[in-house]
XYZ file of C-alpha atoms in Angstrom:
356
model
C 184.089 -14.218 42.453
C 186.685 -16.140 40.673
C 187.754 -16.705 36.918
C 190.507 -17.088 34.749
C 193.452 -14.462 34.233
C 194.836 -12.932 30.928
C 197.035 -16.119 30.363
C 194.654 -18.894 31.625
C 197.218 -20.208 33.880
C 195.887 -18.568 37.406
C 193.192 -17.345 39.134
C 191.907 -13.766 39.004
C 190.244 -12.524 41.631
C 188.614 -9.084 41.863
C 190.888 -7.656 39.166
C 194.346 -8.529 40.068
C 195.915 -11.439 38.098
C 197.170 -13.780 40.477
C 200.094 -15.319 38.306
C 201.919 -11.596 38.370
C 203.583 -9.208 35.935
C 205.307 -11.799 33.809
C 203.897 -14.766 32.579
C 205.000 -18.231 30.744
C 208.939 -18.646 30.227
C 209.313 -15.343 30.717
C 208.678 -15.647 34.398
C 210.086 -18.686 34.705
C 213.577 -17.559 33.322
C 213.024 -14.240 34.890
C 212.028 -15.531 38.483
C 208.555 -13.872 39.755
C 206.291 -14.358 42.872
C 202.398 -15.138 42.551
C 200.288 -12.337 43.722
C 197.713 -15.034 44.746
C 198.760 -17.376 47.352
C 197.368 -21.049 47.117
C 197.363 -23.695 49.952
C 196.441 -27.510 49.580
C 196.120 -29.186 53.118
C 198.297 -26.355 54.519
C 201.096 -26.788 52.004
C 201.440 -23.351 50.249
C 202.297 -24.296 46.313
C 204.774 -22.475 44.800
C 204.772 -20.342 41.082
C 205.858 -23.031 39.168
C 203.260 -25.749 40.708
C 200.061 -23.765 40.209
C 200.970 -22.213 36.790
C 202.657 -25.784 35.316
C 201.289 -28.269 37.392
C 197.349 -29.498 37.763
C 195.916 -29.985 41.313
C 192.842 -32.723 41.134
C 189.541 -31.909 42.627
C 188.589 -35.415 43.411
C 188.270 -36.991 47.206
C 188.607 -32.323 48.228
C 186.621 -31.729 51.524
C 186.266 -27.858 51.142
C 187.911 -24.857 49.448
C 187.899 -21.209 50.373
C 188.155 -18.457 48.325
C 189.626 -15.449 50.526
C 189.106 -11.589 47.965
C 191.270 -8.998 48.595
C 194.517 -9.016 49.843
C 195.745 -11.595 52.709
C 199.103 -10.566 53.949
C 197.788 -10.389 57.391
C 196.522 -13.536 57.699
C 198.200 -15.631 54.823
C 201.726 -14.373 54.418
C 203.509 -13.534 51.552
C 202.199 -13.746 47.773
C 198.781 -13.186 48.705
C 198.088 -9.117 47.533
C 195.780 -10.563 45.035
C 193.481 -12.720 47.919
C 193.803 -16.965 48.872
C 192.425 -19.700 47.970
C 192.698 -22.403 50.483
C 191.875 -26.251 49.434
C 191.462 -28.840 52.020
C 191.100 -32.979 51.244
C 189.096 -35.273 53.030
C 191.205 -37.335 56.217
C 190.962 -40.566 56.907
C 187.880 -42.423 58.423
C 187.328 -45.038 60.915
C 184.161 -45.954 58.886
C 184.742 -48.125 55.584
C 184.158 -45.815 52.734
C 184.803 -45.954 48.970
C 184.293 -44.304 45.389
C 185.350 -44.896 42.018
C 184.846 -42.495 39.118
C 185.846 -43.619 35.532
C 185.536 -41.707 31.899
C 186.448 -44.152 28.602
C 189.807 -43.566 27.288
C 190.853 -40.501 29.608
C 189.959 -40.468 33.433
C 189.914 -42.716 36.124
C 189.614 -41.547 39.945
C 189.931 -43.839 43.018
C 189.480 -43.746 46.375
C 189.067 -45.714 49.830
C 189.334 -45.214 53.518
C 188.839 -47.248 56.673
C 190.326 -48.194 59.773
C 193.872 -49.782 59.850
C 193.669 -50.646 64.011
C 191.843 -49.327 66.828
C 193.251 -45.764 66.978
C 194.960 -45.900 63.241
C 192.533 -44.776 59.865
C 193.774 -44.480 56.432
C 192.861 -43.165 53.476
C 194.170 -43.088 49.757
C 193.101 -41.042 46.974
C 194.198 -41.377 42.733
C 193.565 -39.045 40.020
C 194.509 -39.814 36.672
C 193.624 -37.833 33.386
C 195.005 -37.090 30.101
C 194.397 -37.024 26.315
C 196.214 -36.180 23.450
C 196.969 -32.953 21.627
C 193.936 -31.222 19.671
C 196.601 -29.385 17.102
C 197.919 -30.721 14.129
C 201.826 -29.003 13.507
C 201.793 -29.468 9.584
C 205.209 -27.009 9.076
C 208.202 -29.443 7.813
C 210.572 -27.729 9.811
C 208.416 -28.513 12.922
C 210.815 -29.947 15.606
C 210.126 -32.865 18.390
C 213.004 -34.152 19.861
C 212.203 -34.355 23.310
C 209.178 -32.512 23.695
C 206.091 -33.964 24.672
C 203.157 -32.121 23.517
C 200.412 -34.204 24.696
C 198.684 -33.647 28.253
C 199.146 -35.766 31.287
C 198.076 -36.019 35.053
C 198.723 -37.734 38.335
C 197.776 -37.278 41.533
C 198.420 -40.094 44.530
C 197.430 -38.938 47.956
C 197.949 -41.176 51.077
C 196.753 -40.326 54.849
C 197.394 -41.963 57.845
C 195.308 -40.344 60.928
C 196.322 -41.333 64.493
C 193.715 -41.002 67.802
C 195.294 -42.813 70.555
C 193.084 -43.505 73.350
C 195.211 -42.782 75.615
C 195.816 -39.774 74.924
C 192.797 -37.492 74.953
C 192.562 -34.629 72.712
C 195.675 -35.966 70.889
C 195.694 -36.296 66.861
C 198.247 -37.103 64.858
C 197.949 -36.562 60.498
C 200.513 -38.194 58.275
C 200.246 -36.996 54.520
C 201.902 -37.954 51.425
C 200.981 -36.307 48.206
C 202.494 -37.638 44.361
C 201.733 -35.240 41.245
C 202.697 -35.314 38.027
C 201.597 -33.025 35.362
C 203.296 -32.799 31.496
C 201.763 -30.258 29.410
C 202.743 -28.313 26.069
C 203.448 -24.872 26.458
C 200.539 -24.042 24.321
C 198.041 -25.470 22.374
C 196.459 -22.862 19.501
C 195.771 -22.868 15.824
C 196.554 -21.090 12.978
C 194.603 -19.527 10.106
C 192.586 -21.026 9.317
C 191.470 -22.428 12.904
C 189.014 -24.471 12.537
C 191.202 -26.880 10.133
C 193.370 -26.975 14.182
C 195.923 -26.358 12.829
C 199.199 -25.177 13.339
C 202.428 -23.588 11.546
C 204.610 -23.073 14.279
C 208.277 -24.583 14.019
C 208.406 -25.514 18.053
C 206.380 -25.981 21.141
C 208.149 -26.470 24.283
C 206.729 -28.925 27.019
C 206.684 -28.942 30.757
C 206.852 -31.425 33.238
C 205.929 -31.163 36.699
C 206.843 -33.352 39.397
C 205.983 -32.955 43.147
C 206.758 -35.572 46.390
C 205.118 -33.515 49.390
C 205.425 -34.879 52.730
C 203.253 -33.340 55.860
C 203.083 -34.074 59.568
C 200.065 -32.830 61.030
C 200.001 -32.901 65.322
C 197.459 -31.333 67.645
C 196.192 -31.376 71.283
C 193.485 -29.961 72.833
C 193.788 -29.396 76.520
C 190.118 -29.118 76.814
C 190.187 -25.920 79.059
C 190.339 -23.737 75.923
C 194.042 -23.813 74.793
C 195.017 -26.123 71.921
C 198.185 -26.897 70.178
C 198.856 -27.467 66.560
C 202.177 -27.848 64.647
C 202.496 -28.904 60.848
C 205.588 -29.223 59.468
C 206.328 -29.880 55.584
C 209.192 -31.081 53.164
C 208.422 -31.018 49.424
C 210.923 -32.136 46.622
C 209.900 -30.257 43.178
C 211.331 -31.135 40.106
C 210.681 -29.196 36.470
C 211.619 -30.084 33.117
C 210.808 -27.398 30.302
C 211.922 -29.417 27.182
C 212.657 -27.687 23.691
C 213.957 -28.298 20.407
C 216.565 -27.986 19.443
C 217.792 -28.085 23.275
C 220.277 -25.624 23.399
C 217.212 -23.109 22.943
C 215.769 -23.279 26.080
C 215.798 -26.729 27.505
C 215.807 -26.647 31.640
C 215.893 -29.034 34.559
C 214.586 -27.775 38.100
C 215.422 -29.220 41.394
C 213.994 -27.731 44.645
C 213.958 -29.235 48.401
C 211.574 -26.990 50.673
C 210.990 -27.840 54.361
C 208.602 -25.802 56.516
C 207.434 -25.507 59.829
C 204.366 -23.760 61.648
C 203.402 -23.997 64.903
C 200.444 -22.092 66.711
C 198.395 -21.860 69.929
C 194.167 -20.908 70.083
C 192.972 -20.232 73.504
C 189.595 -18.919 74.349
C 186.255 -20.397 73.098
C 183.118 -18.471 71.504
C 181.354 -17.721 75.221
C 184.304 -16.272 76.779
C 185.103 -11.909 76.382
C 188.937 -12.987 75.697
C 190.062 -15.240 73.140
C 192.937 -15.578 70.547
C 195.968 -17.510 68.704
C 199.459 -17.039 68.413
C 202.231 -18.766 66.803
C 205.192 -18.492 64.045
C 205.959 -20.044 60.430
C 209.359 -20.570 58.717
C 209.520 -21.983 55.025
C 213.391 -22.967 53.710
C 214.482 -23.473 50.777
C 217.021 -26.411 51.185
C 218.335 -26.715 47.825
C 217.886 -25.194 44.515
C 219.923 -26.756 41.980
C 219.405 -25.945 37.571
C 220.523 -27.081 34.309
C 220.016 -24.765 31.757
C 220.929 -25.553 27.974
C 220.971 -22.244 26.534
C 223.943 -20.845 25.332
C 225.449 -22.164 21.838
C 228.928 -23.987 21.549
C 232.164 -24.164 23.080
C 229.484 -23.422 26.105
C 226.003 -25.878 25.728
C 224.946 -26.417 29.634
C 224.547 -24.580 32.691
C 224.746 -25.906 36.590
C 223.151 -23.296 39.321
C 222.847 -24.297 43.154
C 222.104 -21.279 44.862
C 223.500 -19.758 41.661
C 224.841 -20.862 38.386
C 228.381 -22.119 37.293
C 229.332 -22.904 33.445
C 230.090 -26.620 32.738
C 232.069 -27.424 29.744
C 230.714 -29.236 26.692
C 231.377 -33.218 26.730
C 230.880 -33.660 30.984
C 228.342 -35.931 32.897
C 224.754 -34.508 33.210
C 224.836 -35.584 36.999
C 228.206 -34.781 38.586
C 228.868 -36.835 41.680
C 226.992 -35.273 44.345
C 230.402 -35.666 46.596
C 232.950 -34.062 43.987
C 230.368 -31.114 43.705
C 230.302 -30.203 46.991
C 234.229 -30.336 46.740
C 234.527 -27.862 43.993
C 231.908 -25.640 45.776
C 234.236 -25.589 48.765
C 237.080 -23.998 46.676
C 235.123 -22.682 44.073
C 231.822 -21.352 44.724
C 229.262 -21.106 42.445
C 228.561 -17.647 41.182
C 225.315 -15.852 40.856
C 223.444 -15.171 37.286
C 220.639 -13.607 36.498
C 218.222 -15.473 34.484
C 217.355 -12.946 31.741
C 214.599 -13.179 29.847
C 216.362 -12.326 26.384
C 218.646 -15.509 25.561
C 221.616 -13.121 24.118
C 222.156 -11.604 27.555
C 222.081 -15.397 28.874
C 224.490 -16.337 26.601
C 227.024 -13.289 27.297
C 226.825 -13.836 31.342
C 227.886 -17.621 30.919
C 230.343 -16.871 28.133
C 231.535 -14.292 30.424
C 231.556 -16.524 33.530
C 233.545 -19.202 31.696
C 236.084 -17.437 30.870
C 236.418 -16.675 34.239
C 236.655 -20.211 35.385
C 238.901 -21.076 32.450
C 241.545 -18.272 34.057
C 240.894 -19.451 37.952
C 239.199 -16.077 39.112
């Protein structure tokens, strides 16, 4: 039914790789879409979150593995089928659970009633363990990289039933992950000494605030109204050494909306649901260190502009937004070869540098 693609990183189901024809830094530099889509209490998570990012099991009330393609019924990114996760809400009963491992994993959760027509719920995953691979070459580089692995995962629900309100629900989620990781973690000849003679490993870090409002009504002749709207802030670090061969910062805002109607039930002939989706991307803002001096950093919002050597990693949001206005930022293409990288922002500076 389901197992793990060619790079270990997504699902594969029924043949197709979900993660799509480029893989690693290569898609993320490149830009790519996932051929298999992947929702998590209706919040569809984006390329970099499955493929860099960890999503924890614990306190999950279902998941649904969809084969074949689901454009029809899941949107976009889903030729290669859906897998659909849903976590458990919030009870009105006391409940609780508590799962620890010595030295690497502790999980957490409780739920209960806050007031008459209030429940919440909270949820904690924590894992992680050091690196199995010993890097033994001299020339082997840190710096900033962190090679061992790391997850979090915080989930908080608030569930609202107001009495007087029949039919009426109201879902408040809040979801914290965190997820480093090194780019990869093999051996060399001979492996079973784990071993390795590589010079570098780049690491990733993964960071993910998703907000949801859940609200619904049923009518109770038949017709019911749901809406669910999101807003997730994602931020990526991929970390190298030395930094100005690769090193990249990734800020995304994302806000979406859906909103449908069911009417009908099983025993009647005519039944059905309608309704619409919209998914913006707010902001997407990047610093790339990639090219090699006079030019060392990169700024992209909706683009990319060169920054000289020597200025502030965080420009004042205000004065930003003032040079956009008379100087917008220009487009460039994240290739994967770093030579063409380094010829579009030499080129691009020099265009600043003469006021084009």
């Amino acid at each position: 039914l389901c197992r793990l693609g060619r790079t270990g990183r997504r699902a594969t189901i029924r043949g197709p790789d979900g993660e799509g024809a480029h893989s690693g830094a290569v898609a993320f530099f490149g830009g790519t879409a996932p051929r298999l889509a992947f929702t998590l209490d209706g919040h569809s998570l984006g390329y970099n979150e499955i493929v860099w990012g960890s999503q924890a099991l614990w306190d999950v009330e279902s998941i649904e593995v969809f084969r074949g393609p689901q454009t029809a019924a899941q949107g976009a990114n889903s030729i290669a089928g859906a897998i659909i996760a849903r976590t458990k809400d919030p009870t009105f009963q006391p409940q609780g659970a508590a799962q620890m491992e010595y030295g690497s994993h502790s999980r957490l959760m409780a739920s209960g009633s806050l007031s008459e027509d209030l429940a919440g719920r909270i949820a904690v995953d924590y894992w992680a363990r050091n690196n199995c691979i010993d890097y033994t070459s001299p020339a082997f580089a840190v710096g900033s990289t962190d090679r061992d692995h790391e997850s979090r995962t915080i989930r908080a629900k608030l569930l609202w039933q107001p009495q007087e309100i029949p039919g009426f629900q109201g879902k408040l989620t809040f979801l914290h992950s965190m997820t480093n990781r090194p780019d990869w973690e093999a051996a060399t000849e001979p492996y079973e000494d784990l071993e390795s003679a590589t010079a570098s490993n780049p690491s990733w870090r993964l960071r993910t605030n998703t907000t949801i409002l859940d609200l619904s009504h049923d009518f109770g002749n038949g017709w019911t109204l749901f809406n669910q709207l999101q807003y997730s802030d994602i931020r990526i670090k991929r970390s190298t050494e030395p930094v100005n061969s690769g090193t990249v910062v990734l800020d995304q805002d994302v806000t979406s909306n859906e909103t449908r109607v069911t009417f009908g039930t099983p025993e009647d002939r005519i039944s059905g649901v309608t309704g619409c989706s919209s998914r913006t991307r707010l902001r997407t803002s990047c610093w790339i260190t990639a090219a090699p001096p006079p030019m060392t950093t990169a700024r992209t919002t909706w683009g990319c502009s060169p920054k000289p050597p020597g200025g502030p990693q965080e420009p004042d949001r205000r004065a930003a937004l003032s040079a956009r206005r008379h100087h917008p930022a220009r487009r460039v293409e994240l290739y994967p070869q770093p030579a063409g990288l380094r010829r579009k922002l030499r080129r691009l500076a020099a265009q600043d540098r003469a006021g084009l």
